[in-house]
Coordinates of C-alpha atoms in Angstrom, one line a residue:
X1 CA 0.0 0.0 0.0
X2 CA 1.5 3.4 -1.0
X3 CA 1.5 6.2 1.6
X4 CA 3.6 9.1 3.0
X5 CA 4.3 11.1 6.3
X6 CA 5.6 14.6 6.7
X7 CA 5.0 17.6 8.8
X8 CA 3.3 20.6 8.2
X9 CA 4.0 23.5 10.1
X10 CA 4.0 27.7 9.6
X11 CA 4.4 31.0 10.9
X12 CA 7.5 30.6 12.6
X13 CA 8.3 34.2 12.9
X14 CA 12.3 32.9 13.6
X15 CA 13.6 35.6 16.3
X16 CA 10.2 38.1 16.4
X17 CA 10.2 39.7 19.7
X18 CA 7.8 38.9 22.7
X19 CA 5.3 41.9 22.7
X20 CA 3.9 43.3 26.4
X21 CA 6.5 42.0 28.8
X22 CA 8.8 44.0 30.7
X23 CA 11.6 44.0 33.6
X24 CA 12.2 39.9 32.5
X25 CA 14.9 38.2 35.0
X26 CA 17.6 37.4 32.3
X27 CA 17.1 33.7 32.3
X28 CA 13.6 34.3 31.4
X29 CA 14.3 36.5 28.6
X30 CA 16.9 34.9 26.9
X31 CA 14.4 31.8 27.2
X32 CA 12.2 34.0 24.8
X33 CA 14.7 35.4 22.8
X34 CA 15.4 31.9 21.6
X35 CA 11.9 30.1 21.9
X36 CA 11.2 30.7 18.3
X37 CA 14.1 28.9 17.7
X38 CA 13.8 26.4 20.2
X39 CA 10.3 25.6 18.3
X40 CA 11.7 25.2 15.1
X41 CA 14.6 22.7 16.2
X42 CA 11.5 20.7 18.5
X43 CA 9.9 20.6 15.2
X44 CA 12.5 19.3 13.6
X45 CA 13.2 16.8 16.2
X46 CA 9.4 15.7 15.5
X47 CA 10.4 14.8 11.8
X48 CA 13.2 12.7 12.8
X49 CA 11.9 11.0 15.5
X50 CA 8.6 9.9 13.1
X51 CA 11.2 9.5 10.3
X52 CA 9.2 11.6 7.9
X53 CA 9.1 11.4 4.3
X54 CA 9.3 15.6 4.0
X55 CA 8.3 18.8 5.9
X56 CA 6.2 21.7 4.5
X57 CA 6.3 25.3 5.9
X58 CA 4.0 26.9 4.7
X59 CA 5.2 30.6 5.2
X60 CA 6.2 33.3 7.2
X61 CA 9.5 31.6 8.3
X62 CA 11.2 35.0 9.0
X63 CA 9.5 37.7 11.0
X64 CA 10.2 40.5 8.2
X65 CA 11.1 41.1 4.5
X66 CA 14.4 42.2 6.5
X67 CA 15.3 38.8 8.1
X68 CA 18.1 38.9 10.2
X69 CA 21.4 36.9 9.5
X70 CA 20.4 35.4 13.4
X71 CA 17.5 34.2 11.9
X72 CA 18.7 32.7 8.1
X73 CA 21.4 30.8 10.4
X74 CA 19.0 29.2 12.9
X75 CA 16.8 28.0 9.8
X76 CA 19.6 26.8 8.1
X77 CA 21.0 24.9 11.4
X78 CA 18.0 23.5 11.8
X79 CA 17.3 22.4 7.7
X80 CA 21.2 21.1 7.5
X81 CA 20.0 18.7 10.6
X82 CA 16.8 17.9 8.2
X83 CA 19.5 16.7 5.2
X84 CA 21.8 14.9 7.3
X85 CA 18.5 12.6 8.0
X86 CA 17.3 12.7 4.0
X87 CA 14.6 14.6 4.9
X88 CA 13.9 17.2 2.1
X89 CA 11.7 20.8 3.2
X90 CA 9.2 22.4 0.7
X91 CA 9.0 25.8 1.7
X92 CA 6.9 28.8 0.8
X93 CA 7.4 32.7 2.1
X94 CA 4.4 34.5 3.3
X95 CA 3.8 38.2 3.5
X96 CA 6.0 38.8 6.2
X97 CA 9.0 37.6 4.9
X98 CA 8.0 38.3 1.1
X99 CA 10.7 37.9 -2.0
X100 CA 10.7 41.8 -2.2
X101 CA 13.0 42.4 0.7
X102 CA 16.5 43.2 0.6
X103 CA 18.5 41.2 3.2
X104 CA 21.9 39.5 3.1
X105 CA 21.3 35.7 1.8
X106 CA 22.7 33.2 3.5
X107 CA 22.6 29.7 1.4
X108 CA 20.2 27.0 2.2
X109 CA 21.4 23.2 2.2
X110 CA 20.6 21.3 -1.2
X111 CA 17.6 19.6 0.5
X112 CA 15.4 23.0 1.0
X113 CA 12.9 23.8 -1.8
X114 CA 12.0 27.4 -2.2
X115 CA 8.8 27.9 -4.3
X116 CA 9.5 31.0 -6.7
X117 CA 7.2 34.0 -6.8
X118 CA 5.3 31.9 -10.0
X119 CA 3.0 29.5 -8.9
X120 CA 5.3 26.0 -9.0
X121 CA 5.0 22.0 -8.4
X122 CA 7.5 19.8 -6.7
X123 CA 7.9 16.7 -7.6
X124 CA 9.1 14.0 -4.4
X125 CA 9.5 10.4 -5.0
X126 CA 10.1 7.7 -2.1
X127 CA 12.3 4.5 -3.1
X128 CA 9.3 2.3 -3.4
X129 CA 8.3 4.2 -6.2
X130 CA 5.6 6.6 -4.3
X131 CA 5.2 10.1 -5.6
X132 CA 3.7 13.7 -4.4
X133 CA 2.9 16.8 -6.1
X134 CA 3.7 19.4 -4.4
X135 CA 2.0 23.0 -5.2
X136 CA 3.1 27.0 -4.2
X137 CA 4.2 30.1 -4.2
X138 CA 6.4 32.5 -2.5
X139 CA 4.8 36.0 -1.8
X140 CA 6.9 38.3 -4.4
X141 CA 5.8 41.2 -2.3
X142 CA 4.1 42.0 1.5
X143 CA 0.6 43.0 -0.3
X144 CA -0.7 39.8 -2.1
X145 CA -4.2 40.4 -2.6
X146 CA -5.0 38.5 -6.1
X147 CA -7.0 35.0 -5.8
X148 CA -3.8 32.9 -6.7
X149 CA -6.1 30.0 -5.7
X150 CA -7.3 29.9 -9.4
X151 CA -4.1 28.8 -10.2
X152 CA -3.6 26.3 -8.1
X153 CA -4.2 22.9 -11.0
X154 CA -3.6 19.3 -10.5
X155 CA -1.3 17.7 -12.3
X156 CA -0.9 13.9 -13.7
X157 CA 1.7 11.6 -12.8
X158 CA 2.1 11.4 -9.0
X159 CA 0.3 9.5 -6.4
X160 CA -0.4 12.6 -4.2
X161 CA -1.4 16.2 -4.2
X162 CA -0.7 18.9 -1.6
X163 CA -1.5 22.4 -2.0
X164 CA 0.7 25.0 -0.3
X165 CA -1.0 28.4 0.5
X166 CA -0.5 31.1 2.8
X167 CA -3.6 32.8 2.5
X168 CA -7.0 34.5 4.0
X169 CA -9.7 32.1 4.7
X170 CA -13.2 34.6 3.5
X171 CA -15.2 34.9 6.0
X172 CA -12.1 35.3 9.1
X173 CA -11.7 38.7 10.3
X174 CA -8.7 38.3 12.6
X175 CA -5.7 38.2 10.0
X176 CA -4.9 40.2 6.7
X177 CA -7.0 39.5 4.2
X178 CA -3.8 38.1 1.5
X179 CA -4.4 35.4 -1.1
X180 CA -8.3 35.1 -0.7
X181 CA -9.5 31.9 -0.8
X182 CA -13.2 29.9 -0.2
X183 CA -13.3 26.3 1.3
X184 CA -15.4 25.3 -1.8
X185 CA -12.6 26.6 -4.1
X186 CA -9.9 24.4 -1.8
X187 CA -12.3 20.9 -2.3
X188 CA -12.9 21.6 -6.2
X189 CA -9.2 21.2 -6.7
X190 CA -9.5 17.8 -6.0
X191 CA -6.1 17.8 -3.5
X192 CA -5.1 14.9 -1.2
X193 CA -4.1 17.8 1.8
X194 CA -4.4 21.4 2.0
X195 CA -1.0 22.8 3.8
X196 CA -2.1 26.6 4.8
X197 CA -0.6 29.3 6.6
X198 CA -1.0 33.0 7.8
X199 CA -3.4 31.9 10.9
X200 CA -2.0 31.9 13.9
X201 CA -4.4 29.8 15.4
X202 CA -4.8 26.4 14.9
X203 CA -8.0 25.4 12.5
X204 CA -9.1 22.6 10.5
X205 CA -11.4 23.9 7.8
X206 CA -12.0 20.1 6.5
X207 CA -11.3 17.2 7.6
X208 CA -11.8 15.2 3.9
X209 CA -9.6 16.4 2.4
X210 CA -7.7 17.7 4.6
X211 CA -7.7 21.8 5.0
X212 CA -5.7 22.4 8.0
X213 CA -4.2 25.5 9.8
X214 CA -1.5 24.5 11.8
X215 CA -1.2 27.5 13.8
X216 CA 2.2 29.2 14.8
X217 CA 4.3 27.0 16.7
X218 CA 5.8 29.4 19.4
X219 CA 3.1 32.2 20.5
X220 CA 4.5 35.7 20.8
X221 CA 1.9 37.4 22.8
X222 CA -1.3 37.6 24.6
X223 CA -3.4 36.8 21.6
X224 CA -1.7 33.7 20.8
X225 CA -1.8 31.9 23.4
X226 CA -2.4 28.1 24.9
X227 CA -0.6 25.1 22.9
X228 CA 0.9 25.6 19.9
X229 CA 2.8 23.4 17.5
X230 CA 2.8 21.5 13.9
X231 CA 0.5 18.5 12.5
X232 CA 2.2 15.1 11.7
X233 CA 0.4 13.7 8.6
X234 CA 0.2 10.0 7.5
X235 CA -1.8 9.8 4.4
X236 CA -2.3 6.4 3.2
X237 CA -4.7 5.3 -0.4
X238 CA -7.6 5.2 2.0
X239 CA -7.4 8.1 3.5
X240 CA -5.2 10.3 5.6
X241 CA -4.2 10.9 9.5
X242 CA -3.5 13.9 11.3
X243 CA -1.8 14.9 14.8
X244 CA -1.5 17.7 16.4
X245 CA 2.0 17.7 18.3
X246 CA 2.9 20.5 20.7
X247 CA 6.0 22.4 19.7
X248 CA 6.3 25.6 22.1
X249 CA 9.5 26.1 24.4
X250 CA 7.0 28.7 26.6
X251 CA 3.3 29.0 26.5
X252 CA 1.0 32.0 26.7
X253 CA -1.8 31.0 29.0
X254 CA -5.0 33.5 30.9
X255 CA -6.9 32.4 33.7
X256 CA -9.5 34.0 35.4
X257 CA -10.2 33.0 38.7
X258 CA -13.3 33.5 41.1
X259 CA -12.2 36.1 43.6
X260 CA -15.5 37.0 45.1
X261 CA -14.3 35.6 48.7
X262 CA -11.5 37.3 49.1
X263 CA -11.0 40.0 52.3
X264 CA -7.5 41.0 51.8
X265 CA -4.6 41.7 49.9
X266 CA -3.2 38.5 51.9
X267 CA -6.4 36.0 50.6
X268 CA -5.3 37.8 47.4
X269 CA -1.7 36.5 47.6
X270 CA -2.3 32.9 48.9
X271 CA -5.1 32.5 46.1
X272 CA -2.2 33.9 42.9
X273 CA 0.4 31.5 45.0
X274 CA -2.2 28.5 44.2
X275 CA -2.8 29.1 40.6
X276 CA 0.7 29.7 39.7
X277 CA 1.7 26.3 41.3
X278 CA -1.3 24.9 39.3
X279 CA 0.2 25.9 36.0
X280 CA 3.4 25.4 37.0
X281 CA 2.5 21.5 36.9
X282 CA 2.3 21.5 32.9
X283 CA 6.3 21.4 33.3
X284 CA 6.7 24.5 30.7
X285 CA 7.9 27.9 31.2
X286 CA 4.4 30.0 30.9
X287 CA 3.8 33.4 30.2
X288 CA 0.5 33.9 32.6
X289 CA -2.2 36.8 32.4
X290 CA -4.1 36.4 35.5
X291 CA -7.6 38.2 36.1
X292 CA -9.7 38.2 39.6
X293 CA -13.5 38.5 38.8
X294 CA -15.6 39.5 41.5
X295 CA -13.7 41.3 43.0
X296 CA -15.7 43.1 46.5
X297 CA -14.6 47.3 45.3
X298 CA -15.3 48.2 48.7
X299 CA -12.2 46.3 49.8
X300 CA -9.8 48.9 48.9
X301 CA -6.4 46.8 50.1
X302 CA -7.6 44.7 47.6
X303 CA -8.0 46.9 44.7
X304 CA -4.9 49.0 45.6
X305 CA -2.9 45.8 45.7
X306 CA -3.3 45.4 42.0
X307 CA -4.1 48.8 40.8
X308 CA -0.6 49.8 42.0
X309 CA 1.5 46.7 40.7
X310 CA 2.5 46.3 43.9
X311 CA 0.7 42.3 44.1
X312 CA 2.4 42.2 40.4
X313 CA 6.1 42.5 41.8
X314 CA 5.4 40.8 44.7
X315 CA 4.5 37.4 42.6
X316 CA 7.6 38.4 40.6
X317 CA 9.6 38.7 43.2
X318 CA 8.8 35.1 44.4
X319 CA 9.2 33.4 40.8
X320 CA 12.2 31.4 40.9
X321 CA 14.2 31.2 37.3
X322 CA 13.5 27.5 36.8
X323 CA 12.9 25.8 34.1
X324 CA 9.1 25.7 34.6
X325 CA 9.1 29.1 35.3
X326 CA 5.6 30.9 35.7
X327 CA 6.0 34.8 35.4
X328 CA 2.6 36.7 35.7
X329 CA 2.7 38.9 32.7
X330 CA -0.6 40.6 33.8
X331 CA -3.0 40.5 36.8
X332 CA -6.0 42.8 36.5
X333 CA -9.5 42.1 38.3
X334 CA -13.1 42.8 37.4
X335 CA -15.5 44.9 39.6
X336 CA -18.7 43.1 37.4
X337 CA -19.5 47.0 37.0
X338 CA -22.8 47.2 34.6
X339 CA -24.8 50.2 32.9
X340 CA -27.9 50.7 30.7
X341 CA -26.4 52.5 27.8
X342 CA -29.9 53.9 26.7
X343 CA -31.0 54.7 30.2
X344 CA -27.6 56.5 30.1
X345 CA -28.5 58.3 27.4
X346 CA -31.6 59.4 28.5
X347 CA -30.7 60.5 32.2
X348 CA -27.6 62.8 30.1
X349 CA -26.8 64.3 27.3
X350 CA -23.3 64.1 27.7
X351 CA -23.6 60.1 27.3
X352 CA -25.5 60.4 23.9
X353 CA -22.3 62.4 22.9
X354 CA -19.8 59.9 24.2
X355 CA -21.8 57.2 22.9
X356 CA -22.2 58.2 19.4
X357 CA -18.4 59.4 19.5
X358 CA -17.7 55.8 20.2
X359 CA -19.7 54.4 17.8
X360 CA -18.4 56.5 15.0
X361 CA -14.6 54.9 16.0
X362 CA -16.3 51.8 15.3
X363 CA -17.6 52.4 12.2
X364 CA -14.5 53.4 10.9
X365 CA -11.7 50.9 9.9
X366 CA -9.0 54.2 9.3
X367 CA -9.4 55.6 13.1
X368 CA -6.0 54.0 14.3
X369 CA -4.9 54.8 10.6
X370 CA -2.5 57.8 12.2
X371 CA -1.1 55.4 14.6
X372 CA -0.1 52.5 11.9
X373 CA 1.2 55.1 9.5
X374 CA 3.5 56.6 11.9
X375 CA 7.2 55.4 11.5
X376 CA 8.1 54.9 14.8
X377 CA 5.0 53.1 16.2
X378 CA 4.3 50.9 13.0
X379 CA 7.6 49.0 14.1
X380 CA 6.4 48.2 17.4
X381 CA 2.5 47.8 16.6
X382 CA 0.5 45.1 14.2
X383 CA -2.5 45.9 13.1
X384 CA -5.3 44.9 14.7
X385 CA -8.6 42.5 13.9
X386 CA -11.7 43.7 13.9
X387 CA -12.6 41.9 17.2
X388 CA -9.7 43.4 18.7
X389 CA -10.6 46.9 17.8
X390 CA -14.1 46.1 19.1
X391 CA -12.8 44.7 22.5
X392 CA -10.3 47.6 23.0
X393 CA -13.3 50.1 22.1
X394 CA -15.7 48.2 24.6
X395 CA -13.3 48.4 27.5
X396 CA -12.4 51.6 26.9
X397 CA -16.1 52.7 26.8
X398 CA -16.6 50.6 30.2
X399 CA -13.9 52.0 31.8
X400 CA -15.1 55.6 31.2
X401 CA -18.2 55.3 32.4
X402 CA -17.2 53.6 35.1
X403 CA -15.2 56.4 35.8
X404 CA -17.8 59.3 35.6
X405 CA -20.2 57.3 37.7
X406 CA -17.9 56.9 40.7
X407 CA -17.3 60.4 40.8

């Protein structure tokens, strides 16, 4: 019976920096420094271990069209331990690290495949005589925006077909909306396995065939957090198997815990000390955003504790730099503070202003236009999805009014 294996994996984002951390302990930030790193050698670990036939990544290896040479020379570590095991690597570049860049090139081993900016096929062939297709393209610049999908056409001759896409799923809102594609357009190709990439989270669009989003394998912030890793695929005549396998040196995780009991900044204390030795049981180093709900307002030490980040350091303080380490990147709490936006309205006029204000920052896709188009902050600032524009407008819209109302 003919079959193959391989891994799929994408979005590596080799040597992107951690976003909303500060004052790490220098164990802990070197850990992150490397942990995109560290994910790419655990994924290539992964292939040897299962002895794969080939690996696909399907774009964004390099965090920018200006990849650094700290970057090409991890990837190329990591690829040279690939060849030394047979194992070839089809690989694809996204819109972050696009074929438009200028950036010192440092050569790739003989067993890397780099699809050009033209839509391509590989050819693989095992020694029994099973053969794949293999199908891509390399962004030739950051702003891909034609339906390349229609390209995409199956060839004779091979025993298998993968497509290799690093594209926008219609319908998501959370990522940039490059290299448009439909599910329906994906099955009409007839394809054994859809590789994609450009999601950071993990997402299988179809299960037969195959339409899979692996996800990044390190996450990089609060938005991309819990497990994260690769697929190992086994695709047989009959059909075709796929495994998730964790891949993260550190993981991102929130937690929100019920804090309606507590009476003190000292209940406060022994109930953080509980969860962190909780998470600390998953043996990884974790990155942990921690929120108290319920949280009694009329207990001031409690609210002062957190409000002045003097709880924060405290937990910080405590946090031994071990190799499951657990370093609360946030704590915050929740009052469960609630308003009537149309009573508002009606009781004041000056709601019905900020209201409508509000509403006329959501309408409006350009409002944070000024802040992405200025050259200083647009290196330290992604754009956001819709829902996170939403969520940032709706706590912002809280918090005011809970402001005014206290007063």
């Amino acid at each position: 019976m003919k079959e193959i294996s391989f891994i799929h994996s994408a979005d590596l984002h080799l040597d992107s920096p951690m976003t909303g951390l500060k004052a790490l302990p220098e164990t802990i930030f070197k850990r992150l420094r490397q942990s995109t790193f560290k994910a790419l050698a655990n994924i290539v670990d992964k292939a040897i271990e299962h002895q794969v036939d080939f690996v696909i990544l399907a774009g964004d290896i390099f965090d920018g069209e200006d990849r650094s040479l700290k970057a090409q020379s991890g990837f190329r570590k990591e690829m040279e331990r690939l060849g030394e095991e047979g194992i070839p690597a089809y690989v694809i570049h996204g819109n972050h690290d696009h074929l438009g860049g200028n950036w010192p090139r440092i050569e790739l081993p003989s067993n890397v495949h780099i699809f050009s900016d033209k839509l391509g096929v590989e050819h693989f062939s095992k020694k029994d005589g099973t053969s794949v297709n293999l199908y891509g393209f390399s962004y030739p610049e950051r702003h891909v925006q034609e339906r390349w999908i229609n390209q995409y056409e199956k060839e004779d001759g091979a025993d298998f077909h993968i497509g290799i896409l690093h594209g926008h799923s219609e319908g998501d809102t959370e990522h940039g909306r490059y290299a448009p594609f439909t599910l329906p357009e994906l099955v009409s190709k007839r394809f054994d396995y859809w590789a994609l990439g450009h999601i950071h989270k993990r997402r299988v669009l179809s299960e037969d065939p195959p339409v899979i989003y692996p996800g990044n394998p390190q996450g990089r912030n609060r938005k991309e957090s819990g497990p994260k890793g690769c697929y190992l695929v086994k695709m047989y005549e009959g059909g075709t198997e796929c495994r998730f396998i964790e891949t993260n040196d550190i993981v991102w995780q929130e937690r929100h815990v019920d804090g309606s009991a507590l009476d003190s900044a000292g209940t406060l204390y022994r109930l953080c000390r509980s969860e962190i030795e909780q998470v600390r049981e998953s043996g990884k180093g974790t990155l942990l955003l921690l929120r108290i709900d319920h949280v009694d307002p009329t207990v001031k030490e409690l609210t002062e504790a957190i409000d002045s980040g003097e709880m924060l350091e405290i937990l910080q303080e405590d946090e031994s730099e071990e190799e499951s380490f657990v370093w609360i990147a946030g704590l915050t709490f929740s009052r469960d503070f609630r308003y009537d936006r149309e009573a508002l309205k009606a009781h004041s006029e000056f709601y019905g202003e900020l209201f409508s204000v509000i509403d006329q920052y959501d309408r409006h896709e350009d409002s944070l236009a000024p802040l992405y188009s200025h050259s200083i902050a647009r290196r330290h600032t992604e754009e956001q999805s819709e829902e996170t524009r939403r969520e940032v407008l709706e706590e912002a819209e809280r918090m005011l009014v809970e402001l005014f109302e206290s007063d």
